[in-house]
Amino acid sequence: MFKDMGMIIGFKVSIFMLLSFFSFLCFYPLFLHAANSIKQNESIKDGSTLVSEGLKFEMGFFSFDNSSSRYVGIWYHNIPTSAYVWVANREKPIRNREGSITIKNDGNLVVLDDNNSEVWSSNISIQTKNSSVVLRNDGNLVLSDAEVGKEIWQSFEEPTDTYLPGMKVPASGGNGIEKNQNPTFWSWKSTKDPSFGNYTMSVDSDASPQIVVFEGEKRRWRSGYWDGRVFTGVPNMTGSYLFGFRLNTNDKGGRYFVYEALNNSDKIRFQIGWDGYERQLRWNEDEKEWNVLQTEPSKKCEFYNSCGGFAVCDVSHSQVCRCIQGFEPTDMNSWKNGNWSKGCKRMTPLKAETGSNSSGEDGFLVQRDLKLPDFAHLVNAVDTNECENNCLKNSSCTAYANAIGIGCMIWFGELADVQSLENYGNALNIRLADSDLGDGKKKTKIWIILAVGVGLICLGIFAWLIWRFKRKFKVSSTTCSNTNGDDQPISEPIRSKDLSAEFSGSVDLSLVGNPLSGAELSLFSFSSIVIATNNFSEENKLGQGGFGPVYKGKLPEGEQIAVKRLSKQSSQGSEEFKNEMMLIAKLQHVNLVRLLGCSIQGEEKLLVYEYMPNKSLDFFLFDPVKQTKLDWTRRFEIIEGIARGLLYLHRDSRLRIIHRDLKASNILLDENMNPKISDFGLARIFGGNQNEANTARVVGTYGYMSPEYAMEGLFSIKSDVYSFGVLLLEIVSGRKNTSFRHSYDPSLIGYAWRLWSEERVMELVDPLIRDSSPKSKAMRCIHIGMLCVQDSATHRPNMSSVLLMLESESTTLPLPSQPLVTSMRRYTDTEEFHTQQDSSYDITVSDSVVTGR
Ligand SMILES: *[C@@H]1O[C@H](CO)[C@@H](O)[C@H](O)[C@H]1NC(C)=O
Ligand SMILES: *[C@@H]1O[C@H](CO)[C@@H](O)[C@H](O)[C@H]1NC(C)=O
Ligand SMILES: *[C@@H]1O[C@H](CO)[C@@H](O)[C@H](O)[C@H]1NC(C)=O
Ligand SMILES: *[C@@H]1O[C@H](CO)[C@@H](O)[C@H](O)[C@H]1NC(C)=O
Ligand SMILES: *[C@@H]1O[C@H](CO)[C@@H](O)[C@H](O)[C@H]1NC(C)=O
Ligand SMILES: *[C@@H]1O[C@H](CO)[C@@H](O)[C@H](O)[C@H]1NC(C)=O
């Protein structure tokens, strides 16, 4: 019994002793030196440390294992697995425990050995009498002059091998300012030797900035160009922890990268390892270990230019290296043996280089999903055509690319370090001699042959038809009013003029430009439209919309028009269509495209609109160069204009029109960049009765369709509000909703929601205008967008409240709920990120359900 008591007491005592021992351990540094700073002429000896105010970092002397070499450095306070984020005396360890850290009389921070000789110094030339050094909670050791109140030195400006959040890495170069003279980060020699190793890492900003790891002078790895959001060559740079990079500009015009962690209490560091690999590490408090956040890059392709020039490295193929089309291995034998170092060479010299008089012109072959080659030159170009011309102008130009977020890049000479990045990379246009362009060219030739053949056959049939028709005319002298063009070939090109003359008596739609019973709508004869659009020629084609192609045309009076040739899926008869068009023509609003007239002939139905010289919004918004024309004010005006036009359709017009296909390519811009909604009312013709709440055919475009519409075919004015919300987010962010399908976030909406919930909404704003847009207004705008894209139609505001919220800054906004359906769903559409054409299409309900992740 007593024995037991004794044991219990003994146990308690030992627990007490253990506890006090642990608490002693915890506060051990505080006992020795509780401070986070030292003043001039003060010093700390080996054994005591500085601890930052928030207890995150600690500075003092350390050594490895049983070694007697002592280094001065900074590490994480209270983390058992030490990670030294900064080391002072990398090359000169102190051999015993007699060293000290102090601020000398001249104001420099120094590390002294046992003989009081300097093994390290902050080495600044300014003389100060009252400096102090502080270890801040972000891991920055800052030496300041108290007299002038200025920071004179900081460890963040002289890093070793580690990047810490908040550090500014200069990224100017290019124009010569602030180009790094020294490598920014320098690896250790081994895990236990902090002296200078073989690898360095810095920002190369000759074109768009990229991170490059060097081995001596040689490049060993690079991140790919920065596009305002990610480094384009890092495929897994999509996880949330990698999203924190930003390229900022300081007041002197120099640019720098800075990384901000999502959560300040996270312990994150980036390191250039002694083995030459760049790693991002994060402390896992539960498992008490450092996790490497990036998945290991594919070893085969990560080494710089591992396949040599003009070759593509592709890990998904058994043959890792392949020559770009039009190129062949420089040394076939060694290439076959797997020694790719010599790369590939051009098969047929460019005409531009040789000046040969071979028939074909040099052209460009587009290769998609690539990590763009190194050593790009940035040039100014207003669009892809001008970018291409910039390349064509110089005979040594070998490729160009017009990349979102970067702009026009061209390359001279060898294309180095090209890698295939499935679904992540950019499109590169490679210059080739005509004979090497291959398939694309051959195909067009086949098409030409086919077209000519078909044309001849058509002509034959047509001749026969005329012959038959004329005979009929002669034999029976009946009027041809009831033939009504049913036999007529519609797309006959050459003779349409004569034809209309010949038939003018019988076809009742030949009145050109006559107003119809006082309405604003004119009826045009088909033939006059054929002439105006140069027979719907390819050159006149402006684009392809959901309901058919659009052509540019010129009336005899010189007025420019846009003609929409409706696809033939509408089941409406001519009369019905005419009535419908007369109703739609009555809709007039400054933010709607004006319908001037229409034309009907047999199956063929044409709509004639006013012509908009500035094309559509997507043409500006998603073009890296034209984007710059849309500053914040302009974008806001466009958003407001669209909202007004939509409100008119929903509420103020005599008809209640649900647009059902609102998207960037349906917003046209006039010469003053005022937005005008187009294609409104067409859903009435194509989708049946607007009063029905449910339709069997879903008309619309993935990415803009509200969940209830895409999945159940239910539509209402709230489905337009949803599309408006998507459009608003696209305008503010400068990003296509569907451009997100390969990234960490499944959609723009998902991305927006994540930033919203993490209170980082400003990051959604297009980097081009982020700094110049009024923060509160931009955040308000995004807030309204988030309200519009909510899953539940009833929770979405209607257009009049949207307009009110946009225009008055005082109304308080309700909190949006998370758009689960769209933010969790990936779009499996076939719309390519890089296609410039509008690729909306009609789909049936069974096709429209998009699959989950
Ligand atoms: C200090 O800087 C001067 C010139 O700025 C340089 O010559 C000297 O080597 C540096 N000393 C140390 C210890 O780094
Ligand atoms: C150094 O600066 C601090 C803060 O400005 C001041 O309190 C102190 O008196 C100064 N000491 C000397 C020696 O100038
Ligand atoms: C660094 O380079 C030296 C000399 O080329 C070499 O012997 C050593 O193994 C290299 N170290 C590492 C870590 O690659
Ligand atoms: C940041 O992380 C800490 C600890 O992991 C957690 O308690 C806190 O809620 C996080 N803060 C935010 C804003 O996520
Ligand atoms: C590959 O070829 C180059 C040049 O012919 C040669 O210098 C190099 O040693 C070769 N590499 C291997 C691994 O054989
Ligand atoms: C082509 O570009 C290269 C590199 O910028 C330049 O050296 C050369 O003069 C240019 N040639 C012409 C014809 O513009």
PDB file of N, CA, C and O in Angstrom, residues 213-232:
ATOM      1  N   VAL A 213      17.908  28.180 -63.177  1.00  0.00           N
ATOM      2  CA  VAL A 213      18.932  27.577 -62.333  1.00  0.00           C
ATOM      3  C   VAL A 213      20.165  27.361 -63.198  1.00  0.00           C
ATOM      4  O   VAL A 213      20.060  26.829 -64.303  1.00  0.00           O
ATOM      5  N   PHE A 214      21.298  27.842 -62.700  1.00  0.00           N
ATOM      6  CA  PHE A 214      22.544  27.731 -63.446  1.00  0.00           C
ATOM      7  C   PHE A 214      23.480  26.759 -62.750  1.00  0.00           C
ATOM      8  O   PHE A 214      23.485  26.645 -61.525  1.00  0.00           O
ATOM      9  N   GLU A 215      24.306  26.088 -63.552  1.00  0.00           N
ATOM     10  CA  GLU A 215      25.440  25.366 -62.994  1.00  0.00           C
ATOM     11  C   GLU A 215      26.653  26.071 -63.570  1.00  0.00           C
ATOM     12  O   GLU A 215      26.960  25.901 -64.752  1.00  0.00           O
ATOM     13  N   GLY A 216      27.278  26.900 -62.769  1.00  0.00           N
ATOM     14  CA  GLY A 216      28.290  27.793 -63.328  1.00  0.00           C
ATOM     15  C   GLY A 216      27.627  28.752 -64.290  1.00  0.00           C
ATOM     16  O   GLY A 216      26.674  29.423 -63.958  1.00  0.00           O
ATOM     17  N   GLU A 217      28.120  28.768 -65.516  1.00  0.00           N
ATOM     18  CA  GLU A 217      27.537  29.639 -66.541  1.00  0.00           C
ATOM     19  C   GLU A 217      26.399  28.933 -67.275  1.00  0.00           C
ATOM     20  O   GLU A 217      25.623  29.553 -67.961  1.00  0.00           O
ATOM     21  N   LYS A 218      26.400  27.612 -67.156  1.00  0.00           N
ATOM     22  CA  LYS A 218      25.463  26.815 -67.947  1.00  0.00           C
ATOM     23  C   LYS A 218      24.066  26.803 -67.348  1.00  0.00           C
ATOM     24  O   LYS A 218      23.901  26.656 -66.137  1.00  0.00           O
ATOM     25  N   ARG A 219      23.065  26.919 -68.217  1.00  0.00           N
ATOM     26  CA  ARG A 219      21.701  26.816 -67.725  1.00  0.00           C
ATOM     27  C   ARG A 219      21.368  25.357 -67.452  1.00  0.00           C
ATOM     28  O   ARG A 219      21.782  24.474 -68.187  1.00  0.00           O
ATOM     29  N   ARG A 220      20.644  25.130 -66.400  1.00  0.00           N
ATOM     30  CA  ARG A 220      20.347  23.754 -66.027  1.00  0.00           C
ATOM     31  C   ARG A 220      18.845  23.507 -65.975  1.00  0.00           C
ATOM     32  O   ARG A 220      18.352  22.432 -66.242  1.00  0.00           O
ATOM     33  N   TRP A 221      18.103  24.533 -65.641  1.00  0.00           N
ATOM     34  CA  TRP A 221      16.650  24.401 -65.561  1.00  0.00           C
ATOM     35  C   TRP A 221      16.065  25.797 -65.704  1.00  0.00           C
ATOM     36  O   TRP A 221      16.688  26.781 -65.346  1.00  0.00           O
ATOM     37  N   ARG A 222      14.873  25.915 -66.276  1.00  0.00           N
ATOM     38  CA  ARG A 222      14.197  27.203 -66.235  1.00  0.00           C
ATOM     39  C   ARG A 222      12.700  26.982 -66.069  1.00  0.00           C
ATOM     40  O   ARG A 222      12.166  25.933 -66.442  1.00  0.00           O
ATOM     41  N   SER A 223      12.049  28.004 -65.533  1.00  0.00           N
ATOM     42  CA  SER A 223      10.643  27.865 -65.156  1.00  0.00           C
ATOM     43  C   SER A 223       9.701  28.124 -66.320  1.00  0.00           C
ATOM     44  O   SER A 223       8.525  27.834 -66.227  1.00  0.00           O
ATOM     45  N   GLY A 224      10.214  28.689 -67.404  1.00  0.00           N
ATOM     46  CA  GLY A 224       9.309  29.166 -68.460  1.00  0.00           C
ATOM     47  C   GLY A 224       8.850  30.570 -68.117  1.00  0.00           C
ATOM     48  O   GLY A 224       8.974  31.017 -66.974  1.00  0.00           O
ATOM     49  N   TYR A 225       8.337  31.265 -69.115  1.00  0.00           N
ATOM     50  CA  TYR A 225       8.044  32.686 -68.957  1.00  0.00           C
ATOM     51  C   TYR A 225       6.861  32.941 -68.027  1.00  0.00           C
ATOM     52  O   TYR A 225       5.897  32.178 -68.004  1.00  0.00           O
ATOM     53  N   TRP A 226       6.961  34.020 -67.303  1.00  0.00           N
ATOM     54  CA  TRP A 226       5.886  34.461 -66.408  1.00  0.00           C
ATOM     55  C   TRP A 226       4.775  35.083 -67.248  1.00  0.00           C
ATOM     56  O   TRP A 226       5.034  35.918 -68.101  1.00  0.00           O
ATOM     57  N   ASP A 227       3.543  34.649 -67.038  1.00  0.00           N
ATOM     58  CA  ASP A 227       2.454  35.205 -67.851  1.00  0.00           C
ATOM     59  C   ASP A 227       1.473  36.028 -67.034  1.00  0.00           C
ATOM     60  O   ASP A 227       0.319  36.208 -67.413  1.00  0.00           O
ATOM     61  N   GLY A 228       1.947  36.524 -65.906  1.00  0.00           N
ATOM     62  CA  GLY A 228       1.065  37.343 -65.087  1.00  0.00           C
ATOM     63  C   GLY A 228       0.353  36.534 -64.027  1.00  0.00           C
ATOM     64  O   GLY A 228      -0.224  37.086 -63.105  1.00  0.00           O
ATOM     65  N   ARG A 229       0.385  35.232 -64.168  1.00  0.00           N
ATOM     66  CA  ARG A 229      -0.312  34.399 -63.202  1.00  0.00           C
ATOM     67  C   ARG A 229       0.556  33.220 -62.765  1.00  0.00           C
ATOM     68  O   ARG A 229       0.650  32.915 -61.591  1.00  0.00           O
ATOM     69  N   VAL A 230       1.156  32.564 -63.716  1.00  0.00           N
ATOM     70  CA  VAL A 230       2.018  31.425 -63.396  1.00  0.00           C
ATOM     71  C   VAL A 230       3.273  31.490 -64.261  1.00  0.00           C
ATOM     72  O   VAL A 230       3.349  32.250 -65.221  1.00  0.00           O
ATOM     73  N   PHE A 231       4.271  30.659 -63.907  1.00  0.00           N
ATOM     74  CA  PHE A 231       5.407  30.442 -64.791  1.00  0.00           C
ATOM     75  C   PHE A 231       4.972  29.357 -65.766  1.00  0.00           C
ATOM     76  O   PHE A 231       4.642  28.232 -65.357  1.00  0.00           O
ATOM     77  N   THR A 232       4.982  29.701 -67.056  1.00  0.00           N
ATOM     78  CA  THR A 232       4.279  28.863 -68.029  1.00  0.00           C
ATOM     79  C   THR A 232       4.907  27.495 -68.244  1.00  0.00           C
ATOM     80  O   THR A 232       4.273  26.609 -68.789  1.00  0.00           O
TER      81      THR A 232
END
